[in-house]
mmCIF file of C-alpha atoms in Angstrom:
data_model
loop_
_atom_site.group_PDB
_atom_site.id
_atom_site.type_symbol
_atom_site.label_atom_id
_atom_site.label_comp_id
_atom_site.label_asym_id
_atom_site.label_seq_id
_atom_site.Cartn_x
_atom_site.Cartn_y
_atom_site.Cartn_z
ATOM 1 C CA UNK A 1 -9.041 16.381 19.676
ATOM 2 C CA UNK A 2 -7.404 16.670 16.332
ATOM 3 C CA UNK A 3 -9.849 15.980 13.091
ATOM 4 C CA UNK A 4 -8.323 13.257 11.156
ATOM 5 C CA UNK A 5 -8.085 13.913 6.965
ATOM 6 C CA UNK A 6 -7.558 12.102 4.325
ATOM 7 C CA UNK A 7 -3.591 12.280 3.188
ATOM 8 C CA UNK A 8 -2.598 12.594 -0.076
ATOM 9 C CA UNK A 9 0.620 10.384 -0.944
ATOM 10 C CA UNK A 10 3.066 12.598 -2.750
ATOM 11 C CA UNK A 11 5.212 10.491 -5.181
ATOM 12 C CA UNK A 12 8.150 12.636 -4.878
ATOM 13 C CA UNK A 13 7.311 13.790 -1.524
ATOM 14 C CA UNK A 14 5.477 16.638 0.222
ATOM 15 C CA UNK A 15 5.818 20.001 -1.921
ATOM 16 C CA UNK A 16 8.971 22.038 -0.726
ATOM 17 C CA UNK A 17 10.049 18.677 1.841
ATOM 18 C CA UNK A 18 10.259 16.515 -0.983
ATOM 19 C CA UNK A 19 12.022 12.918 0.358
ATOM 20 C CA UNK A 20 14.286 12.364 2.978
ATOM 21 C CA UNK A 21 17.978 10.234 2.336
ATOM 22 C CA UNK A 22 18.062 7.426 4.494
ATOM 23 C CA UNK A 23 20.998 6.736 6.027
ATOM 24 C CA UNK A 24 22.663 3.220 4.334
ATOM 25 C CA UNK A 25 25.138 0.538 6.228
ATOM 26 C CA UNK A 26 26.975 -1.549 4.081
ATOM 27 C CA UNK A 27 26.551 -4.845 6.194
ATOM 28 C CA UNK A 28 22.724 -4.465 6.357
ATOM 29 C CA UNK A 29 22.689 -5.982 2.656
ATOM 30 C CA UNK A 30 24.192 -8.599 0.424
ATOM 31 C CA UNK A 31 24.327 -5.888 -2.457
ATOM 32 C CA UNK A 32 24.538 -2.375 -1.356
ATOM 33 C CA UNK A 33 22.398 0.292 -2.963
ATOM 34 C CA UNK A 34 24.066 4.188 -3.455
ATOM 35 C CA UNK A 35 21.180 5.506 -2.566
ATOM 36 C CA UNK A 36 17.542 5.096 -0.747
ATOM 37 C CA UNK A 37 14.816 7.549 0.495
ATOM 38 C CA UNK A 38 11.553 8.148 1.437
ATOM 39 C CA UNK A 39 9.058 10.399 3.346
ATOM 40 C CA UNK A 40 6.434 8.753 5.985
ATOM 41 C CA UNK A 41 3.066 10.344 5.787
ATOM 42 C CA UNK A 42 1.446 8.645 8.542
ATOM 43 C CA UNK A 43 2.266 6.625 11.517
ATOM 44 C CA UNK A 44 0.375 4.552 14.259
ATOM 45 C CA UNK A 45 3.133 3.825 17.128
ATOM 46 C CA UNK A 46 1.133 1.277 18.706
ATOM 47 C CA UNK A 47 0.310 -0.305 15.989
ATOM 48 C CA UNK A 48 4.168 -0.075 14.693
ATOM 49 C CA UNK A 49 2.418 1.142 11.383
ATOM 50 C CA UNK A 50 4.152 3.203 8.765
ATOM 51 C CA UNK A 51 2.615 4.820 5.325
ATOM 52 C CA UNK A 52 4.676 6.158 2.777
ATOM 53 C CA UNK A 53 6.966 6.124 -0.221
ATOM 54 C CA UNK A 54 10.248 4.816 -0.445
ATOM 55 C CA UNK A 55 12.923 4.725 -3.041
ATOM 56 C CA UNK A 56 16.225 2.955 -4.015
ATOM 57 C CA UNK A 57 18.904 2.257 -6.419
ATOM 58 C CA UNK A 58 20.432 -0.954 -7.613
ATOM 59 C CA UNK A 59 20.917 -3.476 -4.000
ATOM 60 C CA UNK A 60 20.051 -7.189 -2.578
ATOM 61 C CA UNK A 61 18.994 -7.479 0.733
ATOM 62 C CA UNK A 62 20.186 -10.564 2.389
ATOM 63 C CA UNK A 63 18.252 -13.575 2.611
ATOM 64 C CA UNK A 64 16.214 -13.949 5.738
ATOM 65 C CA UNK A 65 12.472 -12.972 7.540
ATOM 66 C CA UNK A 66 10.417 -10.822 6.299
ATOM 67 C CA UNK A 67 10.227 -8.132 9.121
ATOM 68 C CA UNK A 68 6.813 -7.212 9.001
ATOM 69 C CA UNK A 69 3.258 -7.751 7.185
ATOM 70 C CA UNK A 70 3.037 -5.255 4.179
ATOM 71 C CA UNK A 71 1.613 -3.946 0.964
ATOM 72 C CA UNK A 72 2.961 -2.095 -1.353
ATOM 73 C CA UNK A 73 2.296 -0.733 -4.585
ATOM 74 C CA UNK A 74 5.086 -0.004 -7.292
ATOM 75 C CA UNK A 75 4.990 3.599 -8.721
ATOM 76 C CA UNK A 76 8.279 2.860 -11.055
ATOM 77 C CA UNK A 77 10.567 0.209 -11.474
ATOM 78 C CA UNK A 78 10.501 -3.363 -11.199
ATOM 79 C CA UNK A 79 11.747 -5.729 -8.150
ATOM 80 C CA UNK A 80 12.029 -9.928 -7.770
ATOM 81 C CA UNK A 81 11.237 -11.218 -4.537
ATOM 82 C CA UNK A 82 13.304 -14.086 -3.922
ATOM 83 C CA UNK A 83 12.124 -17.004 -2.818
ATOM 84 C CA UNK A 84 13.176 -19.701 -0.285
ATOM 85 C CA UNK A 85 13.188 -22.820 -3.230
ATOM 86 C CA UNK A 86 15.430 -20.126 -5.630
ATOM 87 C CA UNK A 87 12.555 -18.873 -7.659
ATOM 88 C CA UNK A 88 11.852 -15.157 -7.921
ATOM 89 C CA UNK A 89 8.198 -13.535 -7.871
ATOM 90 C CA UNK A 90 8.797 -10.541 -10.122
ATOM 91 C CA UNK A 91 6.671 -7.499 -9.584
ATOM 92 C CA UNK A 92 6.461 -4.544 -12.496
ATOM 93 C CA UNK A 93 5.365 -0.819 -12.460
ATOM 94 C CA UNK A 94 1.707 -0.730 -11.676
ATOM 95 C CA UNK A 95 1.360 -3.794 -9.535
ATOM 96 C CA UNK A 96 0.168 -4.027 -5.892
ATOM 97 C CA UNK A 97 1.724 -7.130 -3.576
ATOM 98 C CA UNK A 98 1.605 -7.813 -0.434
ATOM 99 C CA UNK A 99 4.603 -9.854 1.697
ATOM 100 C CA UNK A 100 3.756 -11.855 4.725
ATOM 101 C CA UNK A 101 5.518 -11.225 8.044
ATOM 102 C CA UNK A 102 8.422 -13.847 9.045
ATOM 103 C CA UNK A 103 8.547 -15.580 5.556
ATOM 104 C CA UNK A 104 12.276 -15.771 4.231
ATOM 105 C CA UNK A 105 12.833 -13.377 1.331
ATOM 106 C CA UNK A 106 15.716 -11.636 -0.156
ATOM 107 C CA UNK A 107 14.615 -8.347 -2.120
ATOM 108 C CA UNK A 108 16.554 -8.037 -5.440
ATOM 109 C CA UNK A 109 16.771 -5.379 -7.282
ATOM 110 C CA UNK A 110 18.224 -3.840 -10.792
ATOM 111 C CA UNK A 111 17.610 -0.195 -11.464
ATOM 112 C CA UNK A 112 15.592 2.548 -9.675
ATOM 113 C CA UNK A 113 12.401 1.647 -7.578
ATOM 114 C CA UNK A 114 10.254 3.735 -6.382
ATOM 115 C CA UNK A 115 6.872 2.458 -4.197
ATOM 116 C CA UNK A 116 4.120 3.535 -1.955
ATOM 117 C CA UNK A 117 4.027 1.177 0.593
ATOM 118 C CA UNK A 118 1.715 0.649 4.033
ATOM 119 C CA UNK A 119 4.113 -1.606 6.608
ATOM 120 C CA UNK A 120 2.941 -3.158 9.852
ATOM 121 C CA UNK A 121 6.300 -3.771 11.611
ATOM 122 C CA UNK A 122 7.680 -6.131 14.533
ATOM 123 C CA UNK A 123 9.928 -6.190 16.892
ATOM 124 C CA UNK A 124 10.738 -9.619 16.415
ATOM 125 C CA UNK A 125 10.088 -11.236 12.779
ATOM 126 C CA UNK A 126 8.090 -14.430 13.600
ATOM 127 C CA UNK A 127 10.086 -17.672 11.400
ATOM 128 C CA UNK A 128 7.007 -18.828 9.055
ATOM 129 C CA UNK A 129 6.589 -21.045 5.718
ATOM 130 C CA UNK A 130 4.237 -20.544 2.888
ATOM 131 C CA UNK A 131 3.987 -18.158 0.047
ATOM 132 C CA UNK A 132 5.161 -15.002 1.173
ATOM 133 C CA UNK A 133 4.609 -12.832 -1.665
ATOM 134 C CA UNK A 134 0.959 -11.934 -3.187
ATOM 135 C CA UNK A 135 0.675 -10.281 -6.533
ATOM 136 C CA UNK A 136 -2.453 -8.165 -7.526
ATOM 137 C CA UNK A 137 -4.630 -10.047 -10.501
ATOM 138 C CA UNK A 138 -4.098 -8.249 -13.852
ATOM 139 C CA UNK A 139 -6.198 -4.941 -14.476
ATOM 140 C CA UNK A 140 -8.171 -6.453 -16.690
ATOM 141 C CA UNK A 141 -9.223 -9.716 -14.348
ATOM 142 C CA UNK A 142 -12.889 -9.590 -13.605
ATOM 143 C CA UNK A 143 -13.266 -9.008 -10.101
ATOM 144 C CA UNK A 144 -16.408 -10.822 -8.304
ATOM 145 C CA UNK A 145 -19.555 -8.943 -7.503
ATOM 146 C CA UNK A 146 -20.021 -8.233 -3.602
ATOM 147 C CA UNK A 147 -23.007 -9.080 -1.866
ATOM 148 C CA UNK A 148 -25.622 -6.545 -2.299
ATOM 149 C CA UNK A 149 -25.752 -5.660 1.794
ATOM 150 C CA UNK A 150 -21.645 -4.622 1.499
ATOM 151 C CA UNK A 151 -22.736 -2.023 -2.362
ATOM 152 C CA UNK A 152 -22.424 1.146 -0.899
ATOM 153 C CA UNK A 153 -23.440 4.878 -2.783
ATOM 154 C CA UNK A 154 -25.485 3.365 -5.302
ATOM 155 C CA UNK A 155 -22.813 1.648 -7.106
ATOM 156 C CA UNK A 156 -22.167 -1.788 -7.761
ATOM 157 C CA UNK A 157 -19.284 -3.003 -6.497
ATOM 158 C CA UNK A 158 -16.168 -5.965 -7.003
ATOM 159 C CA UNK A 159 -13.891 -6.886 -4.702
ATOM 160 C CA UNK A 160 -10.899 -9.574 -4.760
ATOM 161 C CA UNK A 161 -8.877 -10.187 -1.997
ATOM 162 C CA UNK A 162 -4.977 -10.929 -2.433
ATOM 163 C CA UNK A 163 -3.409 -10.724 0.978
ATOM 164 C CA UNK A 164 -4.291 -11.441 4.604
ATOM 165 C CA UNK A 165 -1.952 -11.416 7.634
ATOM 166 C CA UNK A 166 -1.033 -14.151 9.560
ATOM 167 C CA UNK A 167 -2.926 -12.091 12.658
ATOM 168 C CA UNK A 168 -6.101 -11.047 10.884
ATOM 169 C CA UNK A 169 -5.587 -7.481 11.593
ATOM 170 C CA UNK A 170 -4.609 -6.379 8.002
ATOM 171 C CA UNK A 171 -6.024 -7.100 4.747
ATOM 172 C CA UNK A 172 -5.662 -5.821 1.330
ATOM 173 C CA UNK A 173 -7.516 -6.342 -2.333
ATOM 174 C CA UNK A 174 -8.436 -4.391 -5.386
ATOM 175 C CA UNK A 175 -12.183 -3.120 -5.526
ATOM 176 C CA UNK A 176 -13.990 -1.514 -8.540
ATOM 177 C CA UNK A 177 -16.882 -0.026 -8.238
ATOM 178 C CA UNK A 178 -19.205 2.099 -11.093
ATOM 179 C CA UNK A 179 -20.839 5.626 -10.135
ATOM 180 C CA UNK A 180 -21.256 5.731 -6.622
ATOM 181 C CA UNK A 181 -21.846 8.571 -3.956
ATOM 182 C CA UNK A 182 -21.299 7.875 -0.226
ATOM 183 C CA UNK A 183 -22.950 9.510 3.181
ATOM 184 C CA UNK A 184 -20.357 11.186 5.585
ATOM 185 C CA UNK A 185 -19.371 8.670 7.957
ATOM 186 C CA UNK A 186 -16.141 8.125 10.128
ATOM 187 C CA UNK A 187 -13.195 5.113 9.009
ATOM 188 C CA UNK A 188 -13.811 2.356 11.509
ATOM 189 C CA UNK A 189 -10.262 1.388 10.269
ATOM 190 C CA UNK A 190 -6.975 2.513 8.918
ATOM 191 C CA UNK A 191 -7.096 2.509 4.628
ATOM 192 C CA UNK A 192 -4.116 2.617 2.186
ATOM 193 C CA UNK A 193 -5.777 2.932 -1.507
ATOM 194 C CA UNK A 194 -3.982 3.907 -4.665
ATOM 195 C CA UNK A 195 -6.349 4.448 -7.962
ATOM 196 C CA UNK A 196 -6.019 1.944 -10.916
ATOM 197 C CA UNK A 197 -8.806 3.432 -12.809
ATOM 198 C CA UNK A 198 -10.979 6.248 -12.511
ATOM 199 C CA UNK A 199 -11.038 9.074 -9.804
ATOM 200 C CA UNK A 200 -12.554 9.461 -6.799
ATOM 201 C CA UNK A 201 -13.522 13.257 -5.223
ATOM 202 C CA UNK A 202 -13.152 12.353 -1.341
ATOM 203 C CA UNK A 203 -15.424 15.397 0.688
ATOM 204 C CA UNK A 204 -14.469 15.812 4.857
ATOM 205 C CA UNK A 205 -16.937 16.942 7.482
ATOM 206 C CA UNK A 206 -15.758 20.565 6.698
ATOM 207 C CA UNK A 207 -16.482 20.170 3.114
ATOM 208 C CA UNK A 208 -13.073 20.625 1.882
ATOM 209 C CA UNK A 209 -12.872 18.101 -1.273
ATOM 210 C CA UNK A 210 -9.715 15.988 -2.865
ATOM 211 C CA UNK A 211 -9.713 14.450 -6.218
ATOM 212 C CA UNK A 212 -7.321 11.788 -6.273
ATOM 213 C CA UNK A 213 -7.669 10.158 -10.373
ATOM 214 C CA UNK A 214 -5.474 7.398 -12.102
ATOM 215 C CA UNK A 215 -1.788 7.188 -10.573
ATOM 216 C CA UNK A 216 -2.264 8.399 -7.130
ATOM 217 C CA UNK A 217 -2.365 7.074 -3.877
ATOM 218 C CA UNK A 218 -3.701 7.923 -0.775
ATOM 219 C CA UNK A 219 -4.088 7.168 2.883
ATOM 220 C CA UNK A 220 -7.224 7.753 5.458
ATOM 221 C CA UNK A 221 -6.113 6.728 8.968
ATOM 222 C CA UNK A 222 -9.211 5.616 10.940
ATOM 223 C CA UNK A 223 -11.421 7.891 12.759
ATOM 224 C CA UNK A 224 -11.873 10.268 9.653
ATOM 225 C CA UNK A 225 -15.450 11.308 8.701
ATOM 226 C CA UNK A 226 -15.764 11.873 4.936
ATOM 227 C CA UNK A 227 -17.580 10.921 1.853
ATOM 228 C CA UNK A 228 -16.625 9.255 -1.350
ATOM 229 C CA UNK A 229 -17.911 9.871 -4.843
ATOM 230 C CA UNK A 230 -16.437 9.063 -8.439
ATOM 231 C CA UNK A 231 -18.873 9.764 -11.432
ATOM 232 C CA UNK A 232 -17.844 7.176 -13.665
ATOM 233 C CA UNK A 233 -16.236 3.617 -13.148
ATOM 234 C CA UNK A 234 -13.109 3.671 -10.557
ATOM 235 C CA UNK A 235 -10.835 0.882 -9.400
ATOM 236 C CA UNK A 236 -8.117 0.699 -6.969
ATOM 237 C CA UNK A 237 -6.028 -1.430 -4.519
ATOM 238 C CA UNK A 238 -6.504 -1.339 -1.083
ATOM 239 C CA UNK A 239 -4.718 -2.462 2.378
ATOM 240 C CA UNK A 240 -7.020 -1.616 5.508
ATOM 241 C CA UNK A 241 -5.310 -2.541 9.184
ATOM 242 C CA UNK A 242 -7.943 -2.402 12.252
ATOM 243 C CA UNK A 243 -6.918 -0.265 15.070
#
């Protein structure tokens, strides 16, 4: 049985792999871009789940369903998400959003993105109404306390949630916590995080330690056994999926 660890999410991809070109076919967009890569870190087959980061140049996608539930988190750049009624939710260097499966989009964007990203895929994109894309409050929003049964290491933690799937099975927020030190215990679910504030020192069962501060992002796939400890005040967004 293979130990799962926590995987750092290298912005430019892994050291001496760096990221991969992806191939690009004119009649897949409205607006073709010169250029798109990225490098997937993790994947759950069964799950059709995909982390990673991605990358592309000027391009529109055409307008149609969303194919699949995700969140993403924009490491440079700046995108609109076009709406069905003509408006366009922008989304800036920084922010965390998450886009609902089956809810008619066109991505538009001017100059280079690049974004770490956590995507539940389908085989068949589902036709669905509503809001399909969910920004991240500002950094400076006050987050609501969590009960005191979910505080965890000592700390006292704030949670928000911004995005929930239409099948319940993925979630994603932005938590703060202040000085906290976990137990080792094992993920009872897959977590994408990137850090807002802070840093975190994540510790596996073989005592091998990661510091992962302001910038970064990360991904734990469920099963993992580790601890978590920051000695100072740390916020970050989040996407979990359940197996």
């Amino acid at each position: 049985m293979t130990t799962q660890t926590v995987i750092r999410l290298f912005a430019d991809g892994p050291p001496g792999i760096g990221l991969e070109k992806l191939p690009i076919d004119p009649a897949d967009f409205q607006t073709a871009p010169t250029e798109q890569t990225w490098h997937v870190y993790f994947e759950d087959k069964a799950l059709n789940l995909a982390v990673g980061i991605w990358t592309t140049t000027d391009m529109q996608e055409p307008f149609g369903p969303y194919p699949g539930d995700e969140f993403m988190v924009v490491l440079k750049g700046r995108v609109e998400m076009m709406n069905a009624d003509g408006t366009a939710t922008p989304v800036e260097t920084g922010q965390g959003f998450g886009v609902r499966n089956g809810v008619p989009l066109s991505w538009k964007q001017t100059g280079f993105l690049k974004k770490a990203f956590i995507l539940m895929s389908y085989d068949e994109s589902k036709a669905a109404d509503g809001q399909g894309v969910f920004v991240a409050p500002s950094e400076a929003d006050a987050l609501p306390l969590q009960d005191a049964e979910d505080q965890i290491g000592g700390g006292e933690q704030r949670e928000a949630a911004i995005y929930k799937n239409d099948t319940g099975n993925m979630e994603a927020g932005i938590w703060e916590s202040s000085a906290f030190n976990t137990d080792l215990s094992p993920f009872s679910v897959h977590e994408f995080a990137h850090i807002i504030e802070g840093a975190v020192t994540i510790t596996d069962q073989d005592g091998n330690s990661q510091r992962f501060e302001a910038g970064e992002s990360l991904f734990t796939p469920a099963g993992t056994v580790c601890s978590w400890a920051s000695d100072g005040p740390v916020r970050k967004f989040y996407a979990i999926v359940t197996p």
